[in-house]
């Protein structure tokens, strides 16, 4: 069976690496997505691995954050079966409600909000196109975001291609599970055995090192 994999980069990152509960995996961000795909489906042929993400602006207290992400994307582009798709972040002024306003501070405040754009739509369009082109027998989405339910339903209703969900989270969205042919949780134990070499050397001879901060259990 030929399998195509579509990775929702932010769902994958936040479920596996972000926050104090994931400190055990924080030093494993240098993931070889092609190797990971082969370990997820060892008895099948991997047709392609699509990775969708965007470069988040670096916060004031961590000016190197965006560069670390850029280095990782450059390393991923050296992998034969991996295609990297980069969306963008936009900043807009929004009225928000403070979760815990200080005494005397109004709950409603105006704030600048950064939002990821284009990545989810790009993933959905890629899936539909690949399904109609017959790129693979099964399309697998690595996410736990129920926003992808419509495209999962569309692929299954309009083509003969199967669709699976691998949730990197602790649970699987009920809506996604019902929409797909199969759904299961991601085994985070695969992260440790699916790491890129350090350094990665590009075809042009450029050397890309795993960010030093990623050698530790630091977040980001």
Tab-separated table of C-alpha atoms in Angstrom:
chain	number	residue	atom	x	y	z
A	1	UNK	CA	0.000	0.000	0.000
A	2	UNK	CA	1.231	3.487	-0.842
A	3	UNK	CA	0.774	6.058	1.907
A	4	UNK	CA	0.961	9.865	1.752
A	5	UNK	CA	1.343	11.742	5.030
A	6	UNK	CA	0.254	15.301	5.835
A	7	UNK	CA	1.664	16.826	9.029
A	8	UNK	CA	-0.082	19.759	10.689
A	9	UNK	CA	3.138	21.277	12.011
A	10	UNK	CA	1.700	23.339	14.839
A	11	UNK	CA	-0.580	20.561	16.088
A	12	UNK	CA	2.420	18.216	16.058
A	13	UNK	CA	4.735	20.693	17.798
A	14	UNK	CA	2.399	21.754	20.582
A	15	UNK	CA	1.241	18.207	21.290
A	16	UNK	CA	4.754	16.755	21.413
A	17	UNK	CA	7.110	19.461	22.613
A	18	UNK	CA	5.503	22.551	24.097
A	19	UNK	CA	4.806	22.967	27.794
A	20	UNK	CA	6.062	21.506	31.060
A	21	UNK	CA	4.208	18.218	30.574
A	22	UNK	CA	6.316	17.454	27.474
A	23	UNK	CA	9.772	18.147	28.914
A	24	UNK	CA	10.718	14.501	28.382
A	25	UNK	CA	10.533	15.070	24.613
A	26	UNK	CA	11.752	18.686	24.406
A	27	UNK	CA	15.241	17.683	23.252
A	28	UNK	CA	13.803	15.613	20.370
A	29	UNK	CA	12.580	18.408	18.074
A	30	UNK	CA	15.197	17.542	15.391
A	31	UNK	CA	12.770	15.012	13.893
A	32	UNK	CA	13.522	13.221	10.636
A	33	UNK	CA	9.992	13.184	9.223
A	34	UNK	CA	10.860	10.731	6.452
A	35	UNK	CA	12.295	8.246	8.936
A	36	UNK	CA	9.316	8.822	11.219
A	37	UNK	CA	6.910	8.068	8.362
A	38	UNK	CA	8.705	4.804	7.638
A	39	UNK	CA	8.500	3.821	11.306
A	40	UNK	CA	4.789	4.665	11.424
A	41	UNK	CA	4.085	2.489	8.379
A	42	UNK	CA	6.919	-0.073	8.204
A	43	UNK	CA	5.016	-2.451	5.924
A	44	UNK	CA	3.965	0.167	3.375
A	45	UNK	CA	5.566	2.408	0.764
A	46	UNK	CA	5.720	6.098	1.676
A	47	UNK	CA	4.834	8.156	-1.400
A	48	UNK	CA	5.407	11.598	0.126
A	49	UNK	CA	5.463	13.447	3.455
A	50	UNK	CA	3.987	16.951	3.388
A	51	UNK	CA	4.883	19.218	6.317
A	52	UNK	CA	2.851	22.396	6.841
A	53	UNK	CA	4.005	25.151	9.182
A	54	UNK	CA	4.787	28.857	9.446
A	55	UNK	CA	7.594	30.857	11.012
A	56	UNK	CA	6.304	32.409	14.200
A	57	UNK	CA	7.834	35.798	15.122
A	58	UNK	CA	10.522	35.568	17.791
A	59	UNK	CA	9.358	36.855	21.192
A	60	UNK	CA	11.438	39.572	22.897
A	61	UNK	CA	12.827	37.110	25.441
A	62	UNK	CA	13.905	34.586	22.769
A	63	UNK	CA	15.223	36.366	19.645
A	64	UNK	CA	16.579	33.122	18.165
A	65	UNK	CA	13.268	31.253	18.010
A	66	UNK	CA	12.444	31.986	14.356
A	67	UNK	CA	15.969	31.119	13.195
A	68	UNK	CA	15.804	27.735	14.928
A	69	UNK	CA	12.635	26.957	13.015
A	70	UNK	CA	14.222	28.114	9.737
A	71	UNK	CA	17.249	25.867	10.295
A	72	UNK	CA	14.927	22.914	10.885
A	73	UNK	CA	12.947	23.574	7.700
A	74	UNK	CA	16.189	23.785	5.736
A	75	UNK	CA	17.264	20.441	7.181
A	76	UNK	CA	13.909	18.864	6.276
A	77	UNK	CA	14.288	20.003	2.669
A	78	UNK	CA	17.286	17.693	2.286
A	79	UNK	CA	15.008	14.657	2.706
A	80	UNK	CA	13.950	13.044	-0.560
A	81	UNK	CA	10.315	12.348	0.306
A	82	UNK	CA	9.584	15.449	2.407
A	83	UNK	CA	7.932	18.548	0.961
A	84	UNK	CA	7.860	21.647	3.177
A	85	UNK	CA	4.993	24.143	2.908
A	86	UNK	CA	5.365	27.446	4.742
A	87	UNK	CA	2.433	29.700	5.559
A	88	UNK	CA	2.712	33.021	7.353
A	89	UNK	CA	1.799	34.865	10.513
A	90	UNK	CA	-0.214	38.064	10.471
A	91	UNK	CA	-0.665	40.630	13.245
A	92	UNK	CA	-4.032	42.244	13.787
A	93	UNK	CA	-5.585	44.421	16.475
A	94	UNK	CA	-8.403	42.630	18.305
A	95	UNK	CA	-10.614	43.233	21.300
A	96	UNK	CA	-9.960	40.434	23.796
A	97	UNK	CA	-11.237	39.368	27.209
A	98	UNK	CA	-8.564	39.018	29.901
A	99	UNK	CA	-8.679	35.642	31.644
A	100	UNK	CA	-7.545	37.069	34.991
A	101	UNK	CA	-7.590	40.886	34.966
A	102	UNK	CA	-5.902	42.686	37.850
A	103	UNK	CA	-8.048	44.676	40.260
A	104	UNK	CA	-9.292	47.850	38.637
A	105	UNK	CA	-8.460	46.672	35.091
A	106	UNK	CA	-11.337	46.235	32.654
A	107	UNK	CA	-11.872	42.692	31.385
A	108	UNK	CA	-12.183	43.863	27.791
A	109	UNK	CA	-8.925	45.123	26.319
A	110	UNK	CA	-7.492	45.802	22.873
A	111	UNK	CA	-4.475	43.694	21.976
A	112	UNK	CA	-2.313	42.722	19.028
A	113	UNK	CA	-2.877	39.077	18.081
A	114	UNK	CA	-0.580	36.946	15.894
A	115	UNK	CA	-2.369	34.327	13.802
A	116	UNK	CA	-1.072	31.590	11.543
A	117	UNK	CA	-2.486	31.869	8.033
A	118	UNK	CA	-2.745	29.615	4.977
A	119	UNK	CA	-1.247	26.412	6.415
A	120	UNK	CA	-4.541	24.596	7.107
A	121	UNK	CA	-6.028	25.518	3.749
A	122	UNK	CA	-2.816	24.525	1.987
A	123	UNK	CA	-2.933	21.108	3.657
A	124	UNK	CA	-6.555	20.579	2.646
A	125	UNK	CA	-5.922	21.611	-0.969
A	126	UNK	CA	-2.874	19.346	-1.171
A	127	UNK	CA	-4.864	16.399	0.170
A	128	UNK	CA	-7.695	16.844	-2.295
A	129	UNK	CA	-5.326	17.254	-5.222
A	130	UNK	CA	-3.303	14.189	-4.241
A	131	UNK	CA	-6.475	12.130	-3.799
A	132	UNK	CA	-7.708	12.978	-7.300
A	133	UNK	CA	-4.248	12.378	-8.799
A	134	UNK	CA	-4.017	8.964	-7.173
A	135	UNK	CA	-0.744	9.765	-5.422
A	136	UNK	CA	-1.404	7.120	-2.765
A	137	UNK	CA	-3.956	4.539	-1.650
A	138	UNK	CA	-4.190	6.065	1.816
A	139	UNK	CA	-3.774	9.646	2.995
A	140	UNK	CA	-2.851	10.106	6.651
A	141	UNK	CA	-3.177	13.418	8.499
A	142	UNK	CA	-1.094	13.951	11.630
A	143	UNK	CA	-3.275	16.307	13.654
A	144	UNK	CA	-5.958	16.514	16.288
A	145	UNK	CA	-7.605	19.589	14.790
A	146	UNK	CA	-11.256	19.005	13.910
A	147	UNK	CA	-11.047	21.825	11.339
A	148	UNK	CA	-9.849	19.122	8.944
A	149	UNK	CA	-13.087	17.132	9.180
A	150	UNK	CA	-14.539	18.647	5.963
A	151	UNK	CA	-11.550	17.716	3.810
A	152	UNK	CA	-11.413	14.212	5.288
A	153	UNK	CA	-15.085	13.748	4.423
A	154	UNK	CA	-14.584	15.218	0.950
A	155	UNK	CA	-11.695	12.903	0.069
A	156	UNK	CA	-13.636	9.847	1.231
A	157	UNK	CA	-16.872	10.800	-0.532
A	158	UNK	CA	-15.351	11.984	-3.821
A	159	UNK	CA	-12.601	9.391	-4.308
A	160	UNK	CA	-11.749	5.786	-3.496
A	161	UNK	CA	-8.829	6.859	-1.321
A	162	UNK	CA	-8.777	5.958	2.372
A	163	UNK	CA	-8.053	8.620	4.985
A	164	UNK	CA	-6.475	8.041	8.385
A	165	UNK	CA	-5.794	10.266	11.380
A	166	UNK	CA	-2.813	10.065	13.704
A	167	UNK	CA	-3.341	12.331	16.690
A	168	UNK	CA	-0.163	13.626	18.365
A	169	UNK	CA	-2.290	14.673	21.338
A	170	UNK	CA	-3.396	12.631	24.358
A	171	UNK	CA	-6.806	12.116	22.794
A	172	UNK	CA	-8.355	11.872	19.351
A	173	UNK	CA	-11.036	14.301	18.234
A	174	UNK	CA	-14.328	12.420	18.091
A	175	UNK	CA	-15.312	14.268	14.930
A	176	UNK	CA	-12.058	13.377	13.178
A	177	UNK	CA	-12.277	9.772	14.273
A	178	UNK	CA	-15.807	9.406	12.917
A	179	UNK	CA	-14.930	11.109	9.621
A	180	UNK	CA	-11.845	8.975	8.883
A	181	UNK	CA	-11.388	5.335	7.915
A	182	UNK	CA	-9.120	4.853	10.924
A	183	UNK	CA	-7.648	6.943	13.722
A	184	UNK	CA	-5.106	6.265	16.457
A	185	UNK	CA	-2.731	8.036	18.804
A	186	UNK	CA	0.844	8.888	17.857
A	187	UNK	CA	3.471	6.854	19.679
A	188	UNK	CA	5.852	9.506	21.039
A	189	UNK	CA	8.408	6.796	21.647
A	190	UNK	CA	9.143	6.995	17.912
A	191	UNK	CA	10.602	10.491	18.306
A	192	UNK	CA	13.827	9.276	19.915
A	193	UNK	CA	14.508	6.795	17.088
A	194	UNK	CA	13.549	9.198	14.286
A	195	UNK	CA	16.122	11.977	14.619
A	196	UNK	CA	18.027	13.774	11.874
A	197	UNK	CA	21.824	13.463	11.859
A	198	UNK	CA	23.693	16.334	13.453
A	199	UNK	CA	24.861	18.040	11.384
A	200	UNK	CA	22.767	17.750	8.227
A	201	UNK	CA	24.693	18.480	5.025
A	202	UNK	CA	22.779	19.896	2.051
A	203	UNK	CA	23.418	18.976	-1.593
A	204	UNK	CA	25.269	22.271	-1.937
A	205	UNK	CA	27.583	21.359	0.935
A	206	UNK	CA	26.013	23.657	3.535
A	207	UNK	CA	26.202	22.295	7.081
A	208	UNK	CA	23.130	22.672	9.285
A	209	UNK	CA	23.525	21.978	12.982
A	210	UNK	CA	20.779	21.129	15.412
A	211	UNK	CA	20.157	24.315	17.441
A	212	UNK	CA	22.048	24.172	20.728
A	213	UNK	CA	18.890	25.066	22.641
A	214	UNK	CA	17.240	21.943	21.230
A	215	UNK	CA	19.906	19.799	22.861
A	216	UNK	CA	18.333	20.613	26.215
A	217	UNK	CA	14.845	20.337	27.658
A	218	UNK	CA	14.165	24.033	27.106
A	219	UNK	CA	10.855	24.915	25.473
A	220	UNK	CA	11.023	26.506	22.017
